[in-house]
Short mmCIF file of C-alpha atoms in Angstrom, two decimals:
data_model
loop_
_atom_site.label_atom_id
_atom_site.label_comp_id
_atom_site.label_asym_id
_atom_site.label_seq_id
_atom_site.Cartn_x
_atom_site.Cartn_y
_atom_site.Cartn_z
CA UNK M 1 69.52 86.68 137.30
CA UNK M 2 71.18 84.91 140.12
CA UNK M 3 74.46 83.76 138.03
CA UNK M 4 78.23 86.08 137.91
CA UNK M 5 78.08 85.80 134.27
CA UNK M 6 74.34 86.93 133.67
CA UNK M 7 75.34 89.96 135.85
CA UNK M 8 77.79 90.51 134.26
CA UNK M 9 76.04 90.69 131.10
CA UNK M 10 72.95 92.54 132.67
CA UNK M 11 75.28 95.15 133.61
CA UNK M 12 77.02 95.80 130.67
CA UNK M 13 73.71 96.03 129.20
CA UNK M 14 72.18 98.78 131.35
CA UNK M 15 75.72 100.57 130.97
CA UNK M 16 75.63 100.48 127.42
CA UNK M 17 71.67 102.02 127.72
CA UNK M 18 73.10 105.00 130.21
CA UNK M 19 71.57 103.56 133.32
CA UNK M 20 74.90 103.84 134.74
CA UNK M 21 74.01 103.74 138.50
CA UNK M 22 71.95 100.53 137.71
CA UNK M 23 74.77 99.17 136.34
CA UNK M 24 76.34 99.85 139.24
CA UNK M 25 74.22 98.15 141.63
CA UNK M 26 74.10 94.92 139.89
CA UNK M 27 78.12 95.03 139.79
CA UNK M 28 77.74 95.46 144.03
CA UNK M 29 75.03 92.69 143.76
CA UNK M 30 77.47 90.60 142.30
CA UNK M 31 80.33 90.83 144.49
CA UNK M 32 78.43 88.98 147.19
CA UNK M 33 77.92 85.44 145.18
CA UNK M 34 79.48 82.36 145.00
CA UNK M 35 82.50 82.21 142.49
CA UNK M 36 82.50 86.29 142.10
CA UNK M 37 86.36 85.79 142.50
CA UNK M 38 86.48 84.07 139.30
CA UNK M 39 85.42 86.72 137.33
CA UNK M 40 86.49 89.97 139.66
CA UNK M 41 88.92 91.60 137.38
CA UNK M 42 85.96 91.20 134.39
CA UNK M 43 83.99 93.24 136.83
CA UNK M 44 86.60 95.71 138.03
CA UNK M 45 87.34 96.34 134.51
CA UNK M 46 82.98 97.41 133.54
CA UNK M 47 83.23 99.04 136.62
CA UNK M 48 86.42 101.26 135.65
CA UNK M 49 84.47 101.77 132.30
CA UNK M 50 81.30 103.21 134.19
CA UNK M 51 83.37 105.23 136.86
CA UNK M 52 84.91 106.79 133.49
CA UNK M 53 81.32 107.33 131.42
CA UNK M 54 80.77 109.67 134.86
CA UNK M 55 83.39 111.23 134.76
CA UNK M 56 84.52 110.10 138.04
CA UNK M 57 88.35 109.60 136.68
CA UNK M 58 89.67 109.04 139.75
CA UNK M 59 87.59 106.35 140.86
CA UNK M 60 88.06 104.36 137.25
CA UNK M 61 91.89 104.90 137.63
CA UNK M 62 91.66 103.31 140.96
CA UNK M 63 89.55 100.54 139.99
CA UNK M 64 91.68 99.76 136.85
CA UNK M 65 94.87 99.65 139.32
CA UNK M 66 93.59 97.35 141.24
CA UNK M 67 92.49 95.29 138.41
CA UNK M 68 96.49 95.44 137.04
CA UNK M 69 97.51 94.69 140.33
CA UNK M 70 95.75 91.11 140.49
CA UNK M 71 97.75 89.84 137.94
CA UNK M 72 96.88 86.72 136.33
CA UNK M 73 95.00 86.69 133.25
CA UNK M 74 96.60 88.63 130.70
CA UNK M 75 93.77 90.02 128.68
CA UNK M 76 92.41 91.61 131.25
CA UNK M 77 95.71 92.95 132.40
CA UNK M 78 96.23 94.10 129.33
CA UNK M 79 92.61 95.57 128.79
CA UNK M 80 93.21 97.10 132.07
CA UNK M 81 96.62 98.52 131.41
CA UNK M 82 94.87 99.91 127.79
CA UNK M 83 91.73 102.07 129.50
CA UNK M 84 94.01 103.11 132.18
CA UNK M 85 96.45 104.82 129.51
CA UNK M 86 93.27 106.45 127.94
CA UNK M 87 92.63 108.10 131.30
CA UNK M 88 96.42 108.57 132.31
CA UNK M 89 96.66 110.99 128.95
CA UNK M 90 92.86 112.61 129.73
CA UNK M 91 94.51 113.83 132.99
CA UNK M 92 97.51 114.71 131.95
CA UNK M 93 99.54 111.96 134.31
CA UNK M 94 102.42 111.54 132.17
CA UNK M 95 104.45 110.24 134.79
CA UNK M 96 101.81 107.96 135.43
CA UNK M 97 101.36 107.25 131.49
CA UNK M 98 105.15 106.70 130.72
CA UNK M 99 105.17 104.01 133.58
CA UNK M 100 101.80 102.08 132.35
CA UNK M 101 103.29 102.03 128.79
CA UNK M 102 106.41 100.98 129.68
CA UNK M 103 105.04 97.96 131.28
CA UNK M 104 103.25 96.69 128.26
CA UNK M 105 105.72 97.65 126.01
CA UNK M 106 107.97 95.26 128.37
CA UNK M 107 105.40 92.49 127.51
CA UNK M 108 106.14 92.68 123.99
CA UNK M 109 103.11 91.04 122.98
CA UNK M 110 103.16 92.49 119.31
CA UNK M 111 99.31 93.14 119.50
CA UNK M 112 97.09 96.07 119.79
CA UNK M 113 97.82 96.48 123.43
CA UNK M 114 101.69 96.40 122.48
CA UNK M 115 100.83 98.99 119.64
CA UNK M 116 98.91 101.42 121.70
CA UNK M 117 101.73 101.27 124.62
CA UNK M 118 104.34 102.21 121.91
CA UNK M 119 102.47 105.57 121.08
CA UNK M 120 101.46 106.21 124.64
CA UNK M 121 104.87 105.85 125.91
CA UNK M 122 106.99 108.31 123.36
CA UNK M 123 103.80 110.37 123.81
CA UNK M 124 104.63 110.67 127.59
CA UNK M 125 108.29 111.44 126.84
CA UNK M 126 107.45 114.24 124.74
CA UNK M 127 104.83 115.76 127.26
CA UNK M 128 107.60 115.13 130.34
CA UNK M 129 109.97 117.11 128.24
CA UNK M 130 111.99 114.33 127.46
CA UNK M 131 112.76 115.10 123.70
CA UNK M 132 115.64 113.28 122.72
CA UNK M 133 114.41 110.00 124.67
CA UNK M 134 110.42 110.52 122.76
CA UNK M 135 112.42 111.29 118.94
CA UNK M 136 113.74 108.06 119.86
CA UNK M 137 110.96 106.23 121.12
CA UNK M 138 108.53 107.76 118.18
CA UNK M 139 110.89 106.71 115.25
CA UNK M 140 111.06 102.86 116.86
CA UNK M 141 107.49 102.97 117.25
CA UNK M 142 107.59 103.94 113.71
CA UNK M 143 109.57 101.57 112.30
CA UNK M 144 107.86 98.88 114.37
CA UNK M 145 104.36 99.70 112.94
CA UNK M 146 105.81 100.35 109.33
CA UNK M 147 106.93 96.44 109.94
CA UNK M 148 103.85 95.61 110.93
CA UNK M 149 101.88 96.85 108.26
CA UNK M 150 104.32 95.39 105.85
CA UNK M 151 104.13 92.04 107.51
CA UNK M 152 99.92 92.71 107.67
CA UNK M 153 98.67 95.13 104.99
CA UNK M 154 95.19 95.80 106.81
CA UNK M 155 95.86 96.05 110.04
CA UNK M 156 94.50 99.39 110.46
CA UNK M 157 95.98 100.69 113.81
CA UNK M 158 99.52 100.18 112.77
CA UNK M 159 98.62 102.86 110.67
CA UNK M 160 96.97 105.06 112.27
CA UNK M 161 99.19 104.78 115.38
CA UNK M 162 102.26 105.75 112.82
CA UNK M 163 100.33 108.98 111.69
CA UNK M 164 99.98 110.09 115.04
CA UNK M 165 103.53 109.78 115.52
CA UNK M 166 104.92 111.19 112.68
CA UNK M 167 102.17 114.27 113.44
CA UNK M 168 104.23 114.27 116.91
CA UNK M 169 107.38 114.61 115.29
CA UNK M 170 105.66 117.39 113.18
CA UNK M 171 106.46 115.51 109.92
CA UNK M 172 103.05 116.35 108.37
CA UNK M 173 103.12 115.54 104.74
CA UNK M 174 104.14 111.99 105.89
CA UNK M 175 101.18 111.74 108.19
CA UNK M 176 98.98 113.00 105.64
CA UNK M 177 100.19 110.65 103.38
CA UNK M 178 99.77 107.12 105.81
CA UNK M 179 96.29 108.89 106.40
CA UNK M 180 95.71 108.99 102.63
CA UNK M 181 96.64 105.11 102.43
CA UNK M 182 94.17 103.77 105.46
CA UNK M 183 91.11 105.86 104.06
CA UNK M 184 91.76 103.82 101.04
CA UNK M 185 92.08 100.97 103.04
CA UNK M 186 88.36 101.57 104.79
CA UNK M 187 86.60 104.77 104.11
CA UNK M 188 83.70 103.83 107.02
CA UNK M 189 86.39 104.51 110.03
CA UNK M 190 86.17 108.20 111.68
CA UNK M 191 89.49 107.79 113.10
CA UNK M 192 91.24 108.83 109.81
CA UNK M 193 89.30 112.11 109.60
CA UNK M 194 90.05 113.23 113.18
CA UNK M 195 93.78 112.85 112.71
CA UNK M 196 93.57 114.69 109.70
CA UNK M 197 91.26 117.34 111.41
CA UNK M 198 94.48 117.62 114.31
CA UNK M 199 96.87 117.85 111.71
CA UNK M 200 95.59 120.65 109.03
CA UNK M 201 94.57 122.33 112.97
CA UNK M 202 98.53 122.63 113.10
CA UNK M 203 99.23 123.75 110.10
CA UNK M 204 96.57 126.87 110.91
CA UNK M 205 94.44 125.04 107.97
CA UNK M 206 90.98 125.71 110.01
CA UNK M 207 88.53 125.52 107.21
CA UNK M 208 90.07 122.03 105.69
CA UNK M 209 89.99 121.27 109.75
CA UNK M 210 86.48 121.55 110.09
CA UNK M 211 86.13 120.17 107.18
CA UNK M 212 87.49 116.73 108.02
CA UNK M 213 85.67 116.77 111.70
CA UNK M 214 82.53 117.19 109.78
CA UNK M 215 83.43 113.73 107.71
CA UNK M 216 84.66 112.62 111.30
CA UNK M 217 80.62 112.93 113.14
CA UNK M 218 79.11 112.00 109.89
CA UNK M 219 80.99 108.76 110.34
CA UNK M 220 80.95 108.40 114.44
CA UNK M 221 78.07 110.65 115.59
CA UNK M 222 79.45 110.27 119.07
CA UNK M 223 82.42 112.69 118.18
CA UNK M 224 79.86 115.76 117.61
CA UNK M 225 79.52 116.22 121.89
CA UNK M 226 83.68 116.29 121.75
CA UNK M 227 83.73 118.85 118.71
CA UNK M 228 81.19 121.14 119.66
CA UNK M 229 83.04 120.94 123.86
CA UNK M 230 85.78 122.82 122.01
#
């Protein structure tokens, strides 16, 4: 196809199959036709996605810097800002993380973004050593997803994103407990199990651990690669 948006489309379609370096191409194809501009952060973001599905980290967390860096529209910002936090933690760039989250948490958007930014940003304190400053940041993230939920019964991250930070703060029967409440919610979603898995892993509960990671590829088969890597 000889239009930005059919490439763009084409792309994401060969990414999605694993012909990643095809992908590729047709981003680099793109970049030289009329009214690329228009859509460049679109394609800076796929990129950053493919640079990451190769494991080329460095290359997606350039790419999604730039992308930040254009400014504009705030969706893509935002999407940028959210995959860049995902490979800010892989790498361990908590510096890097606290800074990322603290900019979206600055936007106070009060979506997902806004949610994710609250985790990732007490979860940066606590890795930088910061305790008192992440306690603090964790139990407003807390509250603020407690809110949330009360305000929106289903929305599903709140939840989750408040059982990963009460499993932070190593309050486990509380975790265990929000976990309880969104498997009621939706029993199809992986993510439950997996936080449950990291938990009972904690508390040295290995067989109830396995256990839940089982549930966890049974629901997402894509988790099996990560379980069986450790």
């Amino acid at each position: 196809p000889e239009d930005v948006g059919l490439l763009l489309d084409y792309a994401r379609s060969e990414a999605l199959a694993g012909n990643l370096d095809l992908a590729i191409s047709v981003l680099e194809r793109a970049e030289a036709m009329p009214y690329f501009e228009q859509s460049r952060q679109e394609f800076m973001l796929l990129r950053a996605q493919i640079f990451a599905q190769k494991q080329n980290f460095a290359q997606a967390i350039a790419e999604l810097k730039a992308c930040i860096a254009l400014g504009g529209n705030d969706r893509n910002v935002w999407e940028g800002r959210q995959m860049l936090m995902n490979l800010l933690m892989l790498t361990q760039d908590y510096e890097g993380l606290y800074e990322v989250a603290s900019a979206q948490v600055a936007q106070e958007s009060g979506d997902e973004f806004y949610r994710a930014a609250l985790y990732y940003q007490a979860l940066a304190l606590k890795n930088l050593n910061r305790d008192a400053e992440a306690k603090t940041a964790y139990r407003q993230a807390i509250m603020i997803y407690r809110n949330e939920t009360l305000k929106r019964p289903a929305q599903l991250d709140a939840y989750l994103y408040r059982a990963m930070a009460l499993s932070d703060l190593e309050d486990y029967d509380k975790a265990l407990e929000v976990i309880d409440l969104v498997i009621s919610l939706n029993e199809k979603i992986a993510e439950p199990h997996t936080i449950r898995a990291d938990i009972y892993r904690k508390q040295g509960k290995l067989a109830e651990a396995k256990a839940e990671e089982d549930t966890a590829v049974l629901l997402k088969p894509e988790l099996k690669a990560l379980y069986t890597a450790q």
